[in-house]
Amino acid sequence: MSEEKINEAEVKDDGSENIDKPDESGDKVDAPEVDSEIDKASESVMNELSKKDKKREDKQLREENRKLTAKNKELGDSLEKAQKEHDELQDKYLRVCAEYDNFRKRTQKERDGIFTDAYSDALKEILPIFDNLERAALYTEPDKLTEGLELIFKSAKEMLTKLGVEEFGAVGEKFDPNIHNAVMHIEDESVGEEEIIEVFQKGYKRGDKIIRHAMVKVAN
């Protein structure tokens, strides 16, 4: 046998052995089955990862829900507290309004009573003057009439004194625009400047309140 034939036979034998050689388990390797197993393993891994992600998301959602529930309770408590404070303030406001209204009515009633009493007291002081006028009207003799008028004037002055009324505005006084009303001015070097030289109508005041300004003539 030549050397070339021997080599071909060896090659043939080697090739046959490589093609027919089984795997270590005794079975031939099937590529589609391997791919299927890999797909199943991948799918299983993905399922596990998906389950873990879902559990993580569920945990996060539960935590967020817990926080929101706590926040909602906190806001509810704050709202309830604010509503309670509002109701208390509203109640205080209504009570203050009622008290003020009662105070206003009571004060007005007292003011009206004071005014009525003062008015009545003033009339009581004036009535004697009318009595004297009525008596003077009955006099026919001049002396009696004069006596009656003097009595009336005296009664009037006594009445003003009892009411706390003072008269002002006399010749020789210094002109004061706050209490005097200068209706005439005259140049007169014999008297002082701004001096009252004639009184047309006396003024009256009660305390610091001017009841009537005095009408006067003033020297420049």
PDB file of C-alpha atoms in Angstrom:
ATOM      1  CA  MET A   1       0.000   0.000   0.000  1.00  0.00           C
ATOM      2  CA  SER A   2       1.333   3.331  -0.971  1.00  0.00           C
ATOM      3  CA  GLU A   3       1.881   6.173   1.558  1.00  0.00           C
ATOM      4  CA  GLU A   4      -0.925   8.366   0.022  1.00  0.00           C
ATOM      5  CA  LYS A   5      -3.548   5.659   0.468  1.00  0.00           C
ATOM      6  CA  ILE A   6      -2.515   5.099   4.036  1.00  0.00           C
ATOM      7  CA  ASN A   7      -2.941   8.848   4.790  1.00  0.00           C
ATOM      8  CA  GLU A   8      -6.386   8.950   3.127  1.00  0.00           C
ATOM      9  CA  ALA A   9      -7.470   5.992   5.209  1.00  0.00           C
ATOM     10  CA  GLU A  10      -6.327   7.766   8.384  1.00  0.00           C
ATOM     11  CA  VAL A  11      -8.104  10.933   7.395  1.00  0.00           C
ATOM     12  CA  LYS A  12     -11.266   8.999   6.664  1.00  0.00           C
ATOM     13  CA  ASP A  13     -11.079   7.198   9.959  1.00  0.00           C
ATOM     14  CA  ASP A  14     -10.534  10.491  11.836  1.00  0.00           C
ATOM     15  CA  GLY A  15     -13.457  12.145  10.082  1.00  0.00           C
ATOM     16  CA  SER A  16     -15.782   9.307  10.847  1.00  0.00           C
ATOM     17  CA  GLU A  17     -14.823   9.325  14.461  1.00  0.00           C
ATOM     18  CA  ASN A  18     -15.435  13.163  14.751  1.00  0.00           C
ATOM     19  CA  ILE A  19     -18.874  12.984  13.149  1.00  0.00           C
ATOM     20  CA  ASP A  20     -20.206  10.057  15.112  1.00  0.00           C
ATOM     21  CA  LYS A  21     -18.588  10.948  18.492  1.00  0.00           C
ATOM     22  CA  PRO A  22     -21.280  11.490  21.122  1.00  0.00           C
ATOM     23  CA  ASP A  23     -21.098  14.027  24.026  1.00  0.00           C
ATOM     24  CA  GLU A  24     -19.945  12.977  27.471  1.00  0.00           C
ATOM     25  CA  SER A  25     -23.530  12.069  28.530  1.00  0.00           C
ATOM     26  CA  GLY A  26     -23.762   9.714  25.626  1.00  0.00           C
ATOM     27  CA  ASP A  27     -26.269  11.927  23.662  1.00  0.00           C
ATOM     28  CA  LYS A  28     -25.689  14.157  20.739  1.00  0.00           C
ATOM     29  CA  VAL A  29     -25.936  18.022  21.365  1.00  0.00           C
ATOM     30  CA  ASP A  30     -29.152  19.639  19.990  1.00  0.00           C
ATOM     31  CA  ALA A  31     -28.730  23.482  19.405  1.00  0.00           C
ATOM     32  CA  PRO A  32     -32.495  24.419  19.434  1.00  0.00           C
ATOM     33  CA  GLU A  33     -32.956  22.766  22.818  1.00  0.00           C
ATOM     34  CA  VAL A  34     -30.044  24.765  24.225  1.00  0.00           C
ATOM     35  CA  ASP A  35     -31.592  28.024  22.953  1.00  0.00           C
ATOM     36  CA  SER A  36     -34.930  27.079  24.492  1.00  0.00           C
ATOM     37  CA  GLU A  37     -33.323  26.441  27.860  1.00  0.00           C
ATOM     38  CA  ILE A  38     -31.527  29.762  27.680  1.00  0.00           C
ATOM     39  CA  ASP A  39     -34.812  31.541  26.849  1.00  0.00           C
ATOM     40  CA  LYS A  40     -36.545  29.862  29.769  1.00  0.00           C
ATOM     41  CA  ALA A  41     -33.722  30.825  32.104  1.00  0.00           C
ATOM     42  CA  SER A  42     -33.797  34.416  30.842  1.00  0.00           C
ATOM     43  CA  GLU A  43     -37.563  34.561  31.219  1.00  0.00           C
ATOM     44  CA  SER A  44     -37.312  33.205  34.759  1.00  0.00           C
ATOM     45  CA  VAL A  45     -34.678  35.801  35.642  1.00  0.00           C
ATOM     46  CA  MET A  46     -36.796  38.570  34.135  1.00  0.00           C
ATOM     47  CA  ASN A  47     -39.837  37.363  36.077  1.00  0.00           C
ATOM     48  CA  GLU A  48     -37.855  37.414  39.301  1.00  0.00           C
ATOM     49  CA  LEU A  49     -36.557  40.901  38.547  1.00  0.00           C
ATOM     50  CA  SER A  50     -40.085  42.045  37.687  1.00  0.00           C
ATOM     51  CA  LYS A  51     -41.395  40.639  40.964  1.00  0.00           C
ATOM     52  CA  LYS A  52     -38.642  42.423  42.900  1.00  0.00           C
ATOM     53  CA  ASP A  53     -39.363  45.681  41.066  1.00  0.00           C
ATOM     54  CA  LYS A  54     -43.068  45.308  41.803  1.00  0.00           C
ATOM     55  CA  LYS A  55     -42.371  44.644  45.466  1.00  0.00           C
ATOM     56  CA  ARG A  56     -40.105  47.694  45.575  1.00  0.00           C
ATOM     57  CA  GLU A  57     -42.766  49.833  43.876  1.00  0.00           C
ATOM     58  CA  ASP A  58     -45.451  48.495  46.221  1.00  0.00           C
ATOM     59  CA  LYS A  59     -43.263  49.340  49.205  1.00  0.00           C
ATOM     60  CA  GLN A  60     -42.644  52.844  47.870  1.00  0.00           C
ATOM     61  CA  LEU A  61     -46.360  53.331  47.211  1.00  0.00           C
ATOM     62  CA  ARG A  62     -47.234  52.144  50.724  1.00  0.00           C
ATOM     63  CA  GLU A  63     -44.666  54.563  52.166  1.00  0.00           C
ATOM     64  CA  GLU A  64     -45.989  57.448  50.068  1.00  0.00           C
ATOM     65  CA  ASN A  65     -49.533  56.544  51.066  1.00  0.00           C
ATOM     66  CA  ARG A  66     -48.508  56.491  54.736  1.00  0.00           C
ATOM     67  CA  LYS A  67     -46.894  59.919  54.410  1.00  0.00           C
ATOM     68  CA  LEU A  68     -49.918  61.334  52.579  1.00  0.00           C
ATOM     69  CA  THR A  69     -52.264  59.891  55.203  1.00  0.00           C
ATOM     70  CA  ALA A  70     -50.195  61.440  57.985  1.00  0.00           C
ATOM     71  CA  LYS A  71     -50.072  64.780  56.153  1.00  0.00           C
ATOM     72  CA  ASN A  72     -53.809  64.665  55.531  1.00  0.00           C
ATOM     73  CA  LYS A  73     -54.430  63.999  59.228  1.00  0.00           C
ATOM     74  CA  GLU A  74     -52.115  66.873  60.156  1.00  0.00           C
ATOM     75  CA  LEU A  75     -53.951  69.221  57.789  1.00  0.00           C
ATOM     76  CA  GLY A  76     -57.281  68.003  59.115  1.00  0.00           C
ATOM     77  CA  ASP A  77     -56.200  68.677  62.694  1.00  0.00           C
ATOM     78  CA  SER A  78     -54.938  72.145  61.705  1.00  0.00           C
ATOM     79  CA  LEU A  79     -58.212  72.897  59.924  1.00  0.00           C
ATOM     80  CA  GLU A  80     -60.231  71.730  62.907  1.00  0.00           C
ATOM     81  CA  LYS A  81     -58.104  73.894  65.236  1.00  0.00           C
ATOM     82  CA  ALA A  82     -58.455  76.913  62.921  1.00  0.00           C
ATOM     83  CA  GLN A  83     -62.226  76.399  62.713  1.00  0.00           C
ATOM     84  CA  LYS A  84     -62.442  76.207  66.495  1.00  0.00           C
ATOM     85  CA  GLU A  85     -60.434  79.421  66.884  1.00  0.00           C
ATOM     86  CA  HIS A  86     -62.620  81.093  64.237  1.00  0.00           C
ATOM     87  CA  ASP A  87     -65.781  80.065  66.079  1.00  0.00           C
ATOM     88  CA  GLU A  88     -64.377  81.383  69.366  1.00  0.00           C
ATOM     89  CA  LEU A  89     -63.419  84.711  67.779  1.00  0.00           C
ATOM     90  CA  GLN A  90     -66.817  84.948  66.089  1.00  0.00           C
ATOM     91  CA  ASP A  91     -68.515  84.330  69.420  1.00  0.00           C
ATOM     92  CA  LYS A  92     -66.351  86.979  71.129  1.00  0.00           C
ATOM     93  CA  TYR A  93     -67.073  89.430  68.310  1.00  0.00           C
ATOM     94  CA  LEU A  94     -70.821  88.911  68.612  1.00  0.00           C
ATOM     95  CA  ARG A  95     -70.661  89.331  72.386  1.00  0.00           C
ATOM     96  CA  VAL A  96     -68.610  92.528  72.059  1.00  0.00           C
ATOM     97  CA  CYS A  97     -71.093  93.879  69.499  1.00  0.00           C
ATOM     98  CA  ALA A  98     -73.993  93.070  71.810  1.00  0.00           C
ATOM     99  CA  GLU A  99     -72.240  94.664  74.783  1.00  0.00           C
ATOM    100  CA  TYR A 100     -71.390  97.759  72.749  1.00  0.00           C
ATOM    101  CA  ASP A 101     -74.977  98.053  71.525  1.00  0.00           C
ATOM    102  CA  ASN A 102     -76.260  97.784  75.098  1.00  0.00           C
ATOM    103  CA  PHE A 103     -73.670 100.333  76.237  1.00  0.00           C
ATOM    104  CA  ARG A 104     -74.660 102.704  73.424  1.00  0.00           C
ATOM    105  CA  LYS A 105     -78.346 102.412  74.281  1.00  0.00           C
ATOM    106  CA  ARG A 106     -77.666 102.826  77.983  1.00  0.00           C
ATOM    107  CA  THR A 107     -75.406 105.829  77.370  1.00  0.00           C
ATOM    108  CA  GLN A 108     -77.950 107.414  75.046  1.00  0.00           C
ATOM    109  CA  LYS A 109     -80.657 106.899  77.639  1.00  0.00           C
ATOM    110  CA  GLU A 110     -78.473 108.426  80.350  1.00  0.00           C
ATOM    111  CA  ARG A 111     -77.566 111.316  78.041  1.00  0.00           C
ATOM    112  CA  ASP A 112     -81.218 111.932  77.272  1.00  0.00           C
ATOM    113  CA  GLY A 113     -81.985 111.799  80.971  1.00  0.00           C
ATOM    114  CA  ILE A 114     -79.219 114.268  81.788  1.00  0.00           C
ATOM    115  CA  PHE A 115     -80.375 116.618  79.041  1.00  0.00           C
ATOM    116  CA  THR A 116     -83.979 116.384  80.208  1.00  0.00           C
ATOM    117  CA  ASP A 117     -82.989 117.039  83.808  1.00  0.00           C
ATOM    118  CA  ALA A 118     -80.792 119.996  82.825  1.00  0.00           C
ATOM    119  CA  TYR A 119     -83.535 121.375  80.600  1.00  0.00           C
ATOM    120  CA  SER A 120     -86.064 121.049  83.400  1.00  0.00           C
ATOM    121  CA  ASP A 121     -83.705 122.675  85.894  1.00  0.00           C
ATOM    122  CA  ALA A 122     -83.148 125.618  83.530  1.00  0.00           C
ATOM    123  CA  LEU A 123     -86.879 126.053  83.041  1.00  0.00           C
ATOM    124  CA  LYS A 124     -87.411 126.027  86.787  1.00  0.00           C
ATOM    125  CA  GLU A 125     -85.014 128.953  87.067  1.00  0.00           C
ATOM    126  CA  ILE A 126     -86.755 130.846  84.274  1.00  0.00           C
ATOM    127  CA  LEU A 127     -90.271 130.392  85.610  1.00  0.00           C
ATOM    128  CA  PRO A 128     -89.873 132.934  88.459  1.00  0.00           C
ATOM    129  CA  ILE A 129     -88.996 135.567  85.855  1.00  0.00           C
ATOM    130  CA  PHE A 130     -92.277 134.926  84.087  1.00  0.00           C
ATOM    131  CA  ASP A 131     -94.044 135.160  87.415  1.00  0.00           C
ATOM    132  CA  ASN A 132     -92.490 138.589  88.017  1.00  0.00           C
ATOM    133  CA  LEU A 133     -93.355 139.701  84.487  1.00  0.00           C
ATOM    134  CA  GLU A 134     -96.919 138.659  85.066  1.00  0.00           C
ATOM    135  CA  ARG A 135     -97.054 140.662  88.304  1.00  0.00           C
ATOM    136  CA  ALA A 136     -95.394 143.716  86.674  1.00  0.00           C
ATOM    137  CA  ALA A 137     -98.007 143.681  83.943  1.00  0.00           C
ATOM    138  CA  LEU A 138    -100.654 144.249  86.598  1.00  0.00           C
ATOM    139  CA  TYR A 139     -98.997 147.418  87.859  1.00  0.00           C
ATOM    140  CA  THR A 140    -100.410 150.707  86.616  1.00  0.00           C
ATOM    141  CA  GLU A 141     -98.349 153.085  88.686  1.00  0.00           C
ATOM    142  CA  PRO A 142     -94.931 153.985  87.185  1.00  0.00           C
ATOM    143  CA  ASP A 143     -93.084 153.466  90.465  1.00  0.00           C
ATOM    144  CA  LYS A 144     -94.564 150.021  90.933  1.00  0.00           C
ATOM    145  CA  LEU A 145     -93.760 149.114  87.321  1.00  0.00           C
ATOM    146  CA  THR A 146     -90.163 150.194  87.744  1.00  0.00           C
ATOM    147  CA  GLU A 147     -89.914 148.209  90.952  1.00  0.00           C
ATOM    148  CA  GLY A 148     -91.327 145.176  89.176  1.00  0.00           C
ATOM    149  CA  LEU A 149     -88.830 145.443  86.308  1.00  0.00           C
ATOM    150  CA  GLU A 150     -85.947 145.726  88.751  1.00  0.00           C
ATOM    151  CA  LEU A 151     -87.180 142.618  90.486  1.00  0.00           C
ATOM    152  CA  ILE A 152     -87.346 140.783  87.167  1.00  0.00           C
ATOM    153  CA  PHE A 153     -83.798 141.822  86.262  1.00  0.00           C
ATOM    154  CA  LYS A 154     -82.540 140.698  89.651  1.00  0.00           C
ATOM    155  CA  SER A 155     -84.280 137.329  89.253  1.00  0.00           C
ATOM    156  CA  ALA A 156     -82.746 136.895  85.801  1.00  0.00           C
ATOM    157  CA  LYS A 157     -79.220 137.536  87.098  1.00  0.00           C
ATOM    158  CA  GLU A 158     -79.747 135.111  89.963  1.00  0.00           C
ATOM    159  CA  MET A 159     -80.977 132.518  87.493  1.00  0.00           C
ATOM    160  CA  LEU A 160     -77.833 132.874  85.331  1.00  0.00           C
ATOM    161  CA  THR A 161     -75.618 132.577  88.393  1.00  0.00           C
ATOM    162  CA  LYS A 162     -77.350 129.358  89.480  1.00  0.00           C
ATOM    163  CA  LEU A 163     -76.870 127.944  85.985  1.00  0.00           C
ATOM    164  CA  GLY A 164     -73.166 128.804  86.091  1.00  0.00           C
ATOM    165  CA  VAL A 165     -73.474 131.435  83.370  1.00  0.00           C
ATOM    166  CA  GLU A 166     -71.130 134.435  83.485  1.00  0.00           C
ATOM    167  CA  GLU A 167     -71.486 137.668  81.584  1.00  0.00           C
ATOM    168  CA  PHE A 168     -68.590 139.499  79.936  1.00  0.00           C
ATOM    169  CA  GLY A 169     -68.017 142.471  77.688  1.00  0.00           C
ATOM    170  CA  ALA A 170     -67.592 145.789  79.455  1.00  0.00           C
ATOM    171  CA  VAL A 171     -66.230 149.205  78.517  1.00  0.00           C
ATOM    172  CA  GLY A 172     -62.491 149.381  79.116  1.00  0.00           C
ATOM    173  CA  GLU A 173     -61.826 145.678  78.492  1.00  0.00           C
ATOM    174  CA  LYS A 174     -59.151 144.638  75.994  1.00  0.00           C
ATOM    175  CA  PHE A 175     -60.668 143.384  72.767  1.00  0.00           C
ATOM    176  CA  ASP A 176     -60.405 139.600  72.409  1.00  0.00           C
ATOM    177  CA  PRO A 177     -61.611 138.171  69.076  1.00  0.00           C
ATOM    178  CA  ASN A 178     -62.251 134.833  70.768  1.00  0.00           C
ATOM    179  CA  ILE A 179     -65.048 136.260  72.909  1.00  0.00           C
ATOM    180  CA  HIS A 180     -65.824 139.670  71.406  1.00  0.00           C
ATOM    181  CA  ASN A 181     -67.446 140.571  68.120  1.00  0.00           C
ATOM    182  CA  ALA A 182     -66.314 144.025  66.932  1.00  0.00           C
ATOM    183  CA  VAL A 183     -69.173 145.503  64.948  1.00  0.00           C
ATOM    184  CA  MET A 184     -67.661 149.009  64.866  1.00  0.00           C
ATOM    185  CA  HIS A 185     -64.179 150.571  64.908  1.00  0.00           C
ATOM    186  CA  ILE A 186     -63.299 154.161  65.730  1.00  0.00           C
ATOM    187  CA  GLU A 187     -60.157 156.238  65.812  1.00  0.00           C
ATOM    188  CA  ASP A 188     -59.784 157.606  69.345  1.00  0.00           C
ATOM    189  CA  GLU A 189     -56.385 158.597  70.723  1.00  0.00           C
ATOM    190  CA  SER A 190     -57.840 159.248  74.161  1.00  0.00           C
ATOM    191  CA  VAL A 191     -58.173 155.522  74.837  1.00  0.00           C
ATOM    192  CA  GLY A 192     -55.838 152.603  74.435  1.00  0.00           C
ATOM    193  CA  GLU A 193     -55.497 150.632  71.214  1.00  0.00           C
ATOM    194  CA  GLU A 194     -57.899 147.693  70.841  1.00  0.00           C
ATOM    195  CA  GLU A 195     -59.876 148.916  73.839  1.00  0.00           C
ATOM    196  CA  ILE A 196     -63.629 148.440  74.051  1.00  0.00           C
ATOM    197  CA  ILE A 197     -65.306 151.829  74.253  1.00  0.00           C
ATOM    198  CA  GLU A 198     -68.941 150.740  73.919  1.00  0.00           C
ATOM    199  CA  VAL A 199     -70.930 147.538  74.474  1.00  0.00           C
ATOM    200  CA  PHE A 200     -74.002 146.931  72.322  1.00  0.00           C
ATOM    201  CA  GLN A 201     -74.758 143.485  73.672  1.00  0.00           C
ATOM    202  CA  LYS A 202     -73.134 141.607  76.538  1.00  0.00           C
ATOM    203  CA  GLY A 203     -71.621 138.210  76.043  1.00  0.00           C
ATOM    204  CA  TYR A 204     -72.258 135.095  78.122  1.00  0.00           C
ATOM    205  CA  LYS A 205     -70.265 131.949  78.800  1.00  0.00           C
ATOM    206  CA  ARG A 206     -70.439 128.851  80.929  1.00  0.00           C
ATOM    207  CA  GLY A 207     -66.985 127.704  81.891  1.00  0.00           C
ATOM    208  CA  ASP A 208     -64.899 127.777  78.702  1.00  0.00           C
ATOM    209  CA  LYS A 209     -67.965 127.456  76.488  1.00  0.00           C
ATOM    210  CA  ILE A 210     -68.995 130.727  74.824  1.00  0.00           C
ATOM    211  CA  ILE A 211     -72.780 130.973  74.776  1.00  0.00           C
ATOM    212  CA  ARG A 212     -72.870 134.321  73.013  1.00  0.00           C
ATOM    213  CA  HIS A 213     -70.128 136.704  71.864  1.00  0.00           C
ATOM    214  CA  ALA A 214     -70.254 140.281  73.101  1.00  0.00           C
ATOM    215  CA  MET A 215     -71.032 142.875  70.432  1.00  0.00           C
ATOM    216  CA  VAL A 216     -68.743 145.881  70.967  1.00  0.00           C
ATOM    217  CA  LYS A 217     -67.223 149.041  69.495  1.00  0.00           C
ATOM    218  CA  VAL A 218     -63.412 149.049  69.492  1.00  0.00           C
ATOM    219  CA  ALA A 219     -60.897 151.886  69.318  1.00  0.00           C
ATOM    220  CA  ASN A 220     -58.050 151.532  66.818  1.00  0.00           C
TER     221      ASN A 220
END
